[in-house]
Short mmCIF file of C-alpha atoms in Angstrom, two decimals:
data_model
loop_
_atom_site.label_atom_id
_atom_site.label_comp_id
_atom_site.label_asym_id
_atom_site.label_seq_id
_atom_site.Cartn_x
_atom_site.Cartn_y
_atom_site.Cartn_z
CA MET A 267 1.16 -31.12 13.95
CA LYS A 268 2.39 -27.68 15.03
CA LYS A 269 -0.67 -26.13 13.38
CA THR A 270 -2.92 -28.66 15.13
CA THR A 271 -1.26 -27.87 18.47
CA PHE A 272 -1.77 -24.14 17.96
CA CYS A 273 -5.45 -24.54 17.02
CA PHE A 274 -6.09 -26.85 19.94
CA THR A 275 -4.48 -24.37 22.34
CA LEU A 276 -6.71 -21.59 20.98
CA PHE A 277 -9.72 -23.88 21.49
CA LEU A 278 -8.83 -24.42 25.16
CA ILE A 279 -8.25 -20.69 25.68
CA GLY A 280 -11.70 -20.09 24.20
CA ILE A 281 -13.26 -22.52 26.66
CA LEU A 282 -11.48 -20.77 29.53
CA PHE A 283 -12.64 -17.32 28.37
CA CYS A 284 -16.27 -18.39 27.89
CA GLY A 285 -16.27 -20.28 31.16
CA SER A 286 -14.89 -17.30 33.06
CA ASN A 287 -17.66 -15.14 31.66
CA ALA A 288 -20.23 -17.76 32.67
CA ALA A 289 -18.83 -17.91 36.19
CA LEU A 290 -18.86 -14.11 36.45
CA ALA A 291 -22.46 -13.98 35.22
CA GLN A 292 -23.51 -16.56 37.78
CA HIS A 293 -21.71 -14.57 40.48
CA HIS A 294 -23.91 -11.57 39.74
CA SER A 295 -27.12 -13.58 39.30
CA THR A 296 -27.05 -15.85 42.35
CA ARG A 297 -24.99 -17.02 45.31
CA ALA A 298 -26.84 -20.35 45.54
CA LEU A 299 -24.47 -22.04 43.08
CA THR A 300 -21.22 -21.26 44.88
CA TYR A 301 -18.57 -23.94 45.25
CA GLY A 302 -17.41 -23.45 48.77
CA GLY A 303 -18.05 -25.41 51.89
CA GLY A 304 -18.77 -23.92 55.26
CA GLY A 305 -21.60 -21.47 55.77
CA SER A 306 -22.14 -20.30 52.21
CA GLY A 307 -24.94 -22.81 51.60
CA ALA A 308 -23.09 -24.22 48.60
CA VAL A 309 -24.01 -27.67 47.34
CA ASN A 310 -22.47 -27.66 43.87
CA PHE A 311 -19.22 -29.60 43.26
CA SER A 312 -18.29 -29.64 46.94
CA ASP A 313 -19.91 -32.98 47.80
CA GLY A 314 -21.23 -36.08 46.06
CA TRP A 315 -20.10 -37.83 42.91
CA GLY A 316 -19.34 -36.87 39.34
CA ALA A 317 -18.24 -38.31 36.00
CA ALA A 318 -16.25 -36.59 33.27
CA ILE A 319 -15.03 -36.96 29.71
CA GLY A 320 -12.31 -34.85 28.19
CA THR A 321 -9.47 -34.32 25.78
CA GLY A 322 -6.17 -32.50 25.76
CA ILE A 323 -2.77 -32.21 24.20
CA GLU A 324 0.41 -33.99 25.34
CA ILE A 325 3.64 -32.13 24.51
CA PRO A 326 6.80 -34.31 24.88
CA GLN A 327 9.66 -32.74 26.84
CA GLY A 328 13.42 -33.31 26.92
CA ASP A 329 14.67 -36.46 25.19
CA PHE A 330 11.08 -37.53 24.54
CA ASN A 331 10.63 -34.40 22.42
CA TYR A 332 13.47 -35.43 20.11
CA ALA A 333 11.69 -38.65 19.12
CA PHE A 334 7.95 -37.91 19.24
CA LYS A 335 5.47 -35.20 18.26
CA PRO A 336 2.73 -33.65 20.43
CA SER A 337 -0.34 -35.86 20.60
CA ILE A 338 -4.04 -35.54 21.42
CA ASN A 339 -5.28 -37.53 24.42
CA PHE A 340 -8.74 -38.73 25.41
CA ASN A 341 -9.79 -39.47 28.98
CA ALA A 342 -12.67 -40.38 31.29
CA SER A 343 -12.91 -39.90 35.05
CA VAL A 344 -15.06 -40.65 38.09
CA TYR A 345 -14.96 -37.98 40.82
CA ARG A 346 -15.72 -37.96 44.53
CA PHE A 347 -16.18 -34.45 45.91
CA LEU A 348 -15.31 -34.14 49.60
CA GLY A 349 -15.49 -30.49 50.62
CA PRO A 350 -12.10 -28.93 49.82
CA PHE A 351 -10.77 -32.25 48.46
CA THR A 352 -11.50 -34.07 45.21
CA ALA A 353 -10.52 -37.69 44.57
CA SER A 354 -10.70 -39.32 41.13
CA LEU A 355 -10.21 -42.53 39.19
CA ASN A 356 -9.13 -42.02 35.58
CA LEU A 357 -8.53 -43.79 32.27
CA GLY A 358 -6.75 -42.23 29.31
CA TYR A 359 -5.47 -42.98 25.82
CA THR A 360 -2.77 -41.27 23.76
CA ASN A 361 -0.96 -42.31 20.59
CA PHE A 362 2.41 -40.62 20.18
CA LYS A 363 3.71 -40.43 16.61
CA PRO A 364 7.44 -40.21 15.86
CA ASP A 365 8.97 -37.12 14.30
CA GLU A 366 10.33 -39.36 11.54
CA TYR A 367 9.30 -42.93 10.77
CA PHE A 368 12.56 -43.59 8.90
CA ILE A 369 16.06 -42.16 9.41
CA SER A 370 19.17 -43.19 7.48
CA GLU A 371 22.62 -42.14 8.72
CA ALA A 372 26.15 -42.94 7.55
CA VAL A 373 28.49 -44.57 10.07
CA GLU A 374 31.47 -42.30 10.60
CA GLY A 375 34.72 -43.79 9.27
CA SER A 376 33.05 -46.54 7.22
CA ASP A 377 30.90 -47.11 4.16
CA SER A 378 28.02 -48.50 6.24
CA ASN A 379 24.61 -46.95 6.75
CA VAL A 380 22.38 -47.32 9.79
CA ASN A 381 18.66 -47.23 9.07
CA THR A 382 16.30 -46.58 11.97
CA TYR A 383 12.60 -47.41 11.74
CA TYR A 384 10.24 -45.93 14.33
CA ALA A 385 6.60 -46.79 15.01
CA ASP A 386 3.71 -45.11 16.79
CA MET A 387 3.70 -45.45 20.57
CA PRO A 388 0.18 -45.96 22.00
CA VAL A 389 -0.26 -45.26 25.72
CA ILE A 390 -3.11 -46.47 27.96
CA SER A 391 -3.11 -44.83 31.40
CA ALA A 392 -4.92 -45.89 34.57
CA TYR A 393 -4.43 -43.74 37.65
CA GLY A 394 -5.91 -42.15 40.73
CA GLY A 395 -5.85 -38.46 41.55
CA LEU A 396 -6.17 -36.27 44.61
CA ALA A 397 -6.57 -32.48 44.61
CA TYR A 398 -7.02 -29.72 47.16
CA ASN A 399 -9.45 -26.96 46.14
CA ILE A 400 -9.43 -23.25 46.95
CA ASP A 401 -12.58 -21.21 46.31
CA VAL A 402 -11.53 -17.87 44.82
CA ALA A 403 -15.03 -16.64 43.90
CA ASP A 404 -18.62 -17.80 43.63
CA ASN A 405 -18.74 -20.65 41.11
CA PHE A 406 -14.99 -20.61 40.59
CA ARG A 407 -12.47 -22.96 42.18
CA VAL A 408 -8.74 -23.48 41.65
CA TYR A 409 -6.95 -26.65 42.68
CA GLY A 410 -3.60 -28.38 42.89
CA GLY A 411 -2.79 -32.03 43.38
CA VAL A 412 -1.12 -35.14 42.06
CA ASN A 413 -1.91 -38.20 39.92
CA LEU A 414 -0.39 -41.63 40.55
CA GLY A 415 -0.89 -44.83 38.58
CA LEU A 416 0.35 -46.89 35.63
CA TYR A 417 1.18 -46.31 31.98
CA PHE A 418 0.81 -49.25 29.57
CA THR A 419 2.88 -48.54 26.47
CA GLU A 420 3.99 -50.27 23.28
CA PHE A 421 7.31 -49.07 21.92
CA ALA A 422 9.02 -50.32 18.76
CA VAL A 423 12.17 -49.30 16.93
CA ALA A 424 14.28 -51.29 14.46
CA TYR A 425 17.93 -50.73 13.54
CA GLU A 426 19.30 -52.00 10.26
CA ILE A 427 22.96 -51.94 9.25
CA ASP A 428 23.69 -52.45 5.55
CA ASP A 429 20.30 -54.14 5.04
CA ALA A 430 21.05 -56.75 7.71
CA ASN A 431 21.28 -57.28 11.46
CA SER A 432 17.90 -55.90 12.42
CA PHE A 433 17.24 -55.35 16.14
CA VAL A 434 13.74 -54.56 17.33
CA TYR A 435 12.26 -53.26 20.57
CA ASP A 436 8.59 -54.14 20.47
CA LYS A 437 6.68 -54.97 23.63
CA TRP A 438 3.74 -53.84 25.71
CA SER A 439 5.07 -52.89 29.12
CA GLN A 440 3.88 -51.07 32.20
CA SER A 441 5.57 -48.38 34.23
CA LEU A 442 4.88 -46.12 37.17
CA TYR A 443 3.23 -42.84 36.21
CA TYR A 444 2.94 -39.71 38.32
CA ALA A 445 2.05 -36.10 37.61
CA PRO A 446 1.71 -32.89 39.63
CA LYS A 447 -1.29 -30.91 38.40
CA VAL A 448 -3.05 -27.55 38.72
CA GLY A 449 -6.37 -26.43 37.30
CA ILE A 450 -9.66 -24.60 37.59
CA ILE A 451 -13.20 -25.92 37.73
CA PHE A 452 -16.50 -24.07 37.56
CA PRO A 453 -20.19 -24.98 37.02
CA VAL A 454 -22.20 -24.03 33.97
CA THR A 455 -25.36 -25.46 35.54
CA PRO A 456 -25.92 -27.15 38.93
CA LYS A 457 -25.22 -30.51 37.25
CA LEU A 458 -22.64 -29.61 34.61
CA GLY A 459 -19.20 -28.07 34.97
CA ILE A 460 -15.98 -27.45 33.07
CA SER A 461 -12.52 -28.32 34.29
CA ILE A 462 -9.32 -27.00 32.68
CA GLU A 463 -6.12 -28.63 33.85
CA SER A 464 -2.38 -28.55 33.28
CA LYS A 465 -0.11 -31.37 34.47
CA TYR A 466 3.43 -32.60 34.01
CA ASN A 467 3.55 -36.33 33.27
CA PHE A 468 6.50 -38.54 34.23
CA PHE A 469 6.92 -42.21 33.23
CA SER A 470 9.60 -44.76 32.31
CA GLN A 471 9.55 -46.71 29.04
CA LYS A 472 11.03 -50.22 29.25
CA LEU A 473 13.30 -51.17 26.34
CA THR A 474 14.38 -54.72 25.55
CA LEU A 475 17.01 -56.09 23.15
CA GLY A 476 17.33 -59.86 23.35
CA GLU A 477 18.05 -60.65 26.98
CA ALA A 478 19.16 -57.10 27.78
CA SER A 479 16.77 -54.43 29.04
CA ALA A 480 16.85 -50.81 30.12
CA LYS A 481 14.51 -47.95 30.98
CA GLN A 482 14.15 -44.55 29.38
CA ASN A 483 12.68 -41.81 31.59
CA TRP A 484 10.33 -39.55 29.68
CA SER A 485 8.08 -36.60 30.48
CA ALA A 486 5.32 -34.62 28.78
CA LEU A 487 3.47 -31.39 29.50
CA SER A 488 -0.31 -31.80 29.27
CA LEU A 489 -3.07 -29.21 28.83
CA GLY A 490 -6.68 -30.36 28.66
CA ALA A 491 -10.34 -29.75 29.41
CA GLN A 492 -13.17 -31.94 30.74
CA LEU A 493 -16.95 -31.79 30.92
CA VAL A 494 -17.89 -32.77 34.47
CA PHE A 495 -21.35 -34.22 35.15
CA LYS A 496 -22.41 -33.89 38.80
CA PHE A 497 -24.84 -36.36 40.41
#
């Protein structure tokens, strides 16, 4: 997974490098495709609607990092461009895989062993986003904002002591999700653009054991790219 993460990061850097060159080339060739509002005559990605598909990498942080590996996500968005603001509705999917599916540990001071069985944790996200854009050059816009919505997750772990007494957390649950974000967006053509975004995801995973329940707060750093279709 570390090799996959490294290769994926290089892929995103490549997109950023190529996109920057494309934006620079457009800056020299024409000013008709600029992003800005106001008196520049810009019409591209500053008004109207858009749709996007993308992918990225989710890197667990803190306690989450001790249990799960980085994971690839897939997402789709609908955008509304409103001058310096961009609003969005988004759907995403990620499947976090545990560092180890099986761990066996001896209980200190006894002859007992505790076996722990982990499972994959799929995540379906549904959220809205709002961003404020700053035009730094023709055809090149940076932005910052926030996402807010819900995570739907399935978490399962079983504990076994001396081949008996198995306790399992296993339930689809929903939790509040929010994420500050920053990114860049630029057009390749008047109807096609590229967005590269970094965000820090926060959510709470509900855990249940019989009639008892608790919440585990988790976070993940995300880096991704989208193809944005303007219409």
